[in-house]
């Protein structure tokens, strides 16, 4: 997962990373993360710079054993309110995780995991007005002038509050499909049976953009609904790394 330097790559490798960059930019636009605005509409201190992070990601289905990953990030340390915003990254606690495993095992359910594709781009902004200097590829795609910058209307990779913003979105979506957060761990979610609330249809734990748990057919239906608003990048059953 070491970062790749674009300037040292062959022309063929550069083309593959260019495709990865284009895919990433499309996600930014599809999720309405940014909007072009005139530079003079926002204070210069609230404009952060951005950059690419290029890596090789393991992919057993690829002949090379990896795929080309391009992630566009803002330099969050330039946030003018970095010492004021909440930067918590809610994750499943150890006790809650063990409780989840025991519940799945005792109920005879299959353990499974999933992750959310381009998760942070699907979180909602907190109302703070922030902008970023776009990378050249994004500037060209949006046909932006030098007098324009990108207003961050949604969450973005690199923001210091990105994990918390996504957690809030993730929790809201889970509650919409029937899950309830456990009072002792807000990253542990229970799906109670509608006819008999004393019975569980499933249990789910979250670690930023990853989920782990198990349940019956009602649990599967709830995850199908969840995928419509938060598409899964991968999903594994029985044996996996979490």
Short mmCIF file of C-alpha atoms in Angstrom, two decimals:
data_model
loop_
_atom_site.label_atom_id
_atom_site.label_comp_id
_atom_site.label_asym_id
_atom_site.label_seq_id
_atom_site.Cartn_x
_atom_site.Cartn_y
_atom_site.Cartn_z
CA UNK A 1 0.00 0.00 0.00
CA UNK A 2 3.00 2.30 -0.43
CA UNK A 3 2.20 5.47 -2.31
CA UNK A 4 3.12 5.40 -6.00
CA UNK A 5 4.98 8.27 -7.66
CA UNK A 6 3.31 9.05 -10.97
CA UNK A 7 6.45 10.58 -12.54
CA UNK A 8 8.39 7.31 -12.20
CA UNK A 9 5.79 5.15 -13.97
CA UNK A 10 5.86 3.75 -17.48
CA UNK A 11 3.43 5.15 -20.06
CA UNK A 12 1.28 2.03 -19.74
CA UNK A 13 1.10 2.35 -15.96
CA UNK A 14 0.29 6.05 -16.25
CA UNK A 15 -2.66 5.22 -18.52
CA UNK A 16 -4.01 2.75 -15.95
CA UNK A 17 -3.73 5.30 -13.16
CA UNK A 18 -5.34 7.94 -15.39
CA UNK A 19 -8.35 5.63 -15.70
CA UNK A 20 -8.39 5.23 -11.92
CA UNK A 21 -8.29 9.01 -11.55
CA UNK A 22 -11.22 9.41 -13.93
CA UNK A 23 -13.23 6.83 -11.98
CA UNK A 24 -12.54 8.69 -8.74
CA UNK A 25 -13.56 12.04 -10.20
CA UNK A 26 -16.82 10.55 -11.48
CA UNK A 27 -17.61 9.45 -7.93
CA UNK A 28 -16.98 12.98 -6.66
CA UNK A 29 -19.43 14.36 -9.19
CA UNK A 30 -22.06 11.61 -8.78
CA UNK A 31 -22.20 12.22 -5.03
CA UNK A 32 -22.42 16.02 -5.49
CA UNK A 33 -19.37 16.48 -3.27
CA UNK A 34 -18.22 19.69 -4.95
CA UNK A 35 -19.66 22.67 -6.78
CA UNK A 36 -17.71 25.28 -8.73
CA UNK A 37 -17.89 28.81 -7.33
CA UNK A 38 -16.04 32.07 -7.87
CA UNK A 39 -12.92 32.34 -5.74
CA UNK A 40 -13.95 35.70 -4.30
CA UNK A 41 -17.11 34.19 -2.81
CA UNK A 42 -15.19 32.51 0.01
CA UNK A 43 -12.43 33.67 2.36
CA UNK A 44 -8.95 32.51 1.24
CA UNK A 45 -8.32 30.88 4.64
CA UNK A 46 -11.21 28.49 3.98
CA UNK A 47 -9.76 27.16 0.73
CA UNK A 48 -7.73 23.98 1.21
CA UNK A 49 -5.46 22.45 -1.42
CA UNK A 50 -5.89 18.91 -2.73
CA UNK A 51 -3.75 16.15 -4.17
CA UNK A 52 -3.79 12.61 -5.54
CA UNK A 53 -2.80 9.52 -3.56
CA UNK A 54 -1.95 6.64 -5.92
CA UNK A 55 -1.56 3.08 -4.65
CA UNK A 56 -1.71 -0.53 -5.78
CA UNK A 57 -4.60 -2.34 -4.09
CA UNK A 58 -4.56 -6.17 -3.80
CA UNK A 59 -7.00 -7.79 -6.23
CA UNK A 60 -6.98 -11.62 -6.54
CA UNK A 61 -9.12 -11.41 -9.71
CA UNK A 62 -6.47 -9.43 -11.59
CA UNK A 63 -3.66 -11.22 -13.48
CA UNK A 64 -1.15 -8.89 -11.80
CA UNK A 65 -2.63 -9.52 -8.36
CA UNK A 66 -3.46 -5.85 -7.83
CA UNK A 67 -5.47 -2.98 -9.21
CA UNK A 68 -4.70 0.70 -9.63
CA UNK A 69 -6.25 2.95 -6.99
CA UNK A 70 -6.45 6.74 -7.17
CA UNK A 71 -7.82 8.71 -4.24
CA UNK A 72 -8.36 12.46 -4.35
CA UNK A 73 -7.91 14.05 -0.92
CA UNK A 74 -8.02 17.53 0.52
CA UNK A 75 -5.23 18.59 2.84
CA UNK A 76 -7.35 18.60 5.97
CA UNK A 77 -4.61 20.06 8.16
CA UNK A 78 -5.32 23.37 6.40
CA UNK A 79 -8.84 23.48 7.88
CA UNK A 80 -9.07 26.88 9.65
CA UNK A 81 -11.13 25.28 12.44
CA UNK A 82 -9.01 22.17 12.89
CA UNK A 83 -8.69 22.79 16.64
CA UNK A 84 -12.44 23.26 17.08
CA UNK A 85 -14.18 20.52 15.07
CA UNK A 86 -14.91 17.06 16.44
CA UNK A 87 -12.52 14.57 14.82
CA UNK A 88 -13.79 11.37 16.48
CA UNK A 89 -13.75 8.19 14.40
CA UNK A 90 -16.43 5.93 15.93
CA UNK A 91 -15.48 2.24 15.83
CA UNK A 92 -16.88 -0.96 17.30
CA UNK A 93 -15.53 -1.68 20.80
CA UNK A 94 -13.94 -4.98 21.79
CA UNK A 95 -16.75 -6.07 24.12
CA UNK A 96 -19.40 -5.21 21.53
CA UNK A 97 -17.49 -7.13 18.87
CA UNK A 98 -17.30 -10.25 21.05
CA UNK A 99 -21.01 -9.90 21.87
CA UNK A 100 -21.75 -9.70 18.14
CA UNK A 101 -19.73 -12.86 17.41
CA UNK A 102 -21.46 -14.77 20.20
CA UNK A 103 -24.92 -13.63 19.10
CA UNK A 104 -24.29 -14.66 15.49
CA UNK A 105 -22.89 -18.02 16.58
CA UNK A 106 -25.67 -18.77 19.09
CA UNK A 107 -28.33 -17.85 16.53
CA UNK A 108 -26.84 -20.11 13.87
CA UNK A 109 -26.37 -17.26 11.40
CA UNK A 110 -23.55 -16.91 8.86
CA UNK A 111 -21.02 -14.23 9.71
CA UNK A 112 -20.43 -11.71 6.92
CA UNK A 113 -18.70 -8.42 6.24
CA UNK A 114 -18.99 -5.59 3.73
CA UNK A 115 -17.56 -2.19 3.05
CA UNK A 116 -19.09 0.93 1.56
CA UNK A 117 -17.66 2.08 -1.76
CA UNK A 118 -16.31 5.67 -1.77
CA UNK A 119 -17.77 5.93 1.71
CA UNK A 120 -16.59 9.36 2.82
CA UNK A 121 -18.00 10.98 -0.31
CA UNK A 122 -21.44 9.78 0.79
CA UNK A 123 -21.38 11.59 4.13
CA UNK A 124 -23.10 14.95 4.44
CA UNK A 125 -21.29 18.17 5.23
CA UNK A 126 -21.86 19.84 8.60
CA UNK A 127 -22.79 23.29 7.32
CA UNK A 128 -19.30 24.74 7.60
CA UNK A 129 -18.27 26.59 4.46
CA UNK A 130 -15.09 25.05 3.06
CA UNK A 131 -13.62 24.95 -0.42
CA UNK A 132 -10.66 23.35 -2.16
CA UNK A 133 -8.27 24.09 -4.96
CA UNK A 134 -9.04 21.34 -7.49
CA UNK A 135 -6.38 19.15 -9.06
CA UNK A 136 -5.83 19.85 -12.75
CA UNK A 137 -7.90 16.84 -13.85
CA UNK A 138 -10.95 18.03 -11.91
CA UNK A 139 -10.49 21.61 -13.11
CA UNK A 140 -10.42 20.38 -16.73
CA UNK A 141 -13.42 18.09 -16.23
CA UNK A 142 -15.53 20.93 -14.85
CA UNK A 143 -14.06 23.44 -17.33
CA UNK A 144 -13.17 25.76 -14.46
CA UNK A 145 -11.39 29.07 -14.78
CA UNK A 146 -8.50 30.26 -12.61
CA UNK A 147 -10.95 32.51 -10.78
CA UNK A 148 -12.97 29.49 -9.59
CA UNK A 149 -12.58 26.94 -6.78
CA UNK A 150 -14.63 23.95 -5.61
CA UNK A 151 -17.08 24.43 -2.76
CA UNK A 152 -17.24 21.30 -0.58
CA UNK A 153 -20.95 20.56 -0.41
CA UNK A 154 -20.42 17.04 0.91
CA UNK A 155 -17.88 15.09 2.89
CA UNK A 156 -14.43 14.48 1.35
CA UNK A 157 -11.38 12.35 1.93
CA UNK A 158 -8.76 14.21 3.92
CA UNK A 159 -11.18 16.29 5.99
CA UNK A 160 -10.31 15.94 9.66
CA UNK A 161 -13.99 15.36 10.47
CA UNK A 162 -14.62 12.96 7.56
CA UNK A 163 -14.98 9.75 9.67
CA UNK A 164 -17.48 11.35 12.03
CA UNK A 165 -19.52 12.88 9.20
CA UNK A 166 -19.73 9.50 7.51
CA UNK A 167 -20.68 7.74 10.76
CA UNK A 168 -23.64 10.09 11.15
CA UNK A 169 -24.76 9.32 7.59
CA UNK A 170 -24.17 5.57 8.06
CA UNK A 171 -26.17 5.50 11.29
CA UNK A 172 -29.04 7.46 9.77
CA UNK A 173 -29.25 5.05 6.83
CA UNK A 174 -29.16 2.01 9.13
CA UNK A 175 -31.96 3.42 11.27
CA UNK A 176 -34.03 4.06 8.15
CA UNK A 177 -33.97 0.34 7.29
CA UNK A 178 -34.85 -0.77 10.83
CA UNK A 179 -31.62 -1.01 12.85
CA UNK A 180 -31.27 0.44 16.34
CA UNK A 181 -27.99 1.51 17.93
CA UNK A 182 -27.11 -0.28 21.16
CA UNK A 183 -27.15 2.13 24.14
CA UNK A 184 -23.75 0.89 25.37
CA UNK A 185 -21.95 1.04 22.01
CA UNK A 186 -23.16 3.30 19.21
CA UNK A 187 -21.33 1.20 16.60
CA UNK A 188 -23.36 -1.91 17.44
CA UNK A 189 -26.74 -2.08 15.71
CA UNK A 190 -29.59 -4.49 16.35
CA UNK A 191 -32.38 -5.41 13.97
CA UNK A 192 -35.38 -6.36 16.09
CA UNK A 193 -38.27 -8.44 14.82
CA UNK A 194 -41.22 -6.19 14.04
CA UNK A 195 -43.80 -8.64 15.42
CA UNK A 196 -41.78 -9.58 18.50
CA UNK A 197 -39.21 -6.91 19.52
CA UNK A 198 -37.72 -9.32 22.06
CA UNK A 199 -36.31 -11.35 19.16
CA UNK A 200 -33.41 -10.29 16.95
CA UNK A 201 -33.46 -10.63 13.18
CA UNK A 202 -29.82 -9.61 12.99
CA UNK A 203 -26.91 -7.76 14.52
CA UNK A 204 -24.35 -5.49 12.86
CA UNK A 205 -21.16 -3.76 13.95
CA UNK A 206 -19.48 -0.87 12.14
CA UNK A 207 -15.85 0.23 11.93
CA UNK A 208 -15.88 3.49 9.95
CA UNK A 209 -16.95 2.26 6.47
CA UNK A 210 -16.82 -1.48 7.21
CA UNK A 211 -19.66 -3.60 8.54
CA UNK A 212 -19.69 -7.05 10.14
CA UNK A 213 -22.57 -9.15 11.43
CA UNK A 214 -25.21 -11.69 10.60
CA UNK A 215 -28.93 -12.37 10.65
CA UNK A 216 -31.91 -14.05 9.06
CA UNK A 217 -33.84 -13.26 5.86
CA UNK A 218 -35.11 -9.97 7.34
CA UNK A 219 -31.50 -8.96 7.96
CA UNK A 220 -30.67 -9.66 4.32
CA UNK A 221 -33.65 -7.59 3.16
CA UNK A 222 -32.50 -4.70 5.35
CA UNK A 223 -29.00 -4.82 3.83
CA UNK A 224 -30.50 -4.87 0.34
CA UNK A 225 -32.31 -1.63 1.16
CA UNK A 226 -29.14 -0.18 2.67
CA UNK A 227 -27.20 -0.86 -0.54
CA UNK A 228 -29.53 1.38 -2.51
CA UNK A 229 -28.26 4.46 -0.65
CA UNK A 230 -24.81 3.22 0.41
CA UNK A 231 -23.49 0.82 -2.29
CA UNK A 232 -21.24 -1.98 -1.08
CA UNK A 233 -17.74 -2.25 -2.50
CA UNK A 234 -17.19 -5.84 -1.36
CA UNK A 235 -19.08 -8.48 0.59
CA UNK A 236 -17.66 -11.67 2.10
CA UNK A 237 -19.06 -14.59 4.07
CA UNK A 238 -17.68 -17.12 6.52
CA UNK A 239 -13.95 -16.50 6.24
CA UNK A 240 -12.43 -13.07 5.71
CA UNK A 241 -10.21 -10.39 7.19
CA UNK A 242 -11.91 -7.58 9.05
#
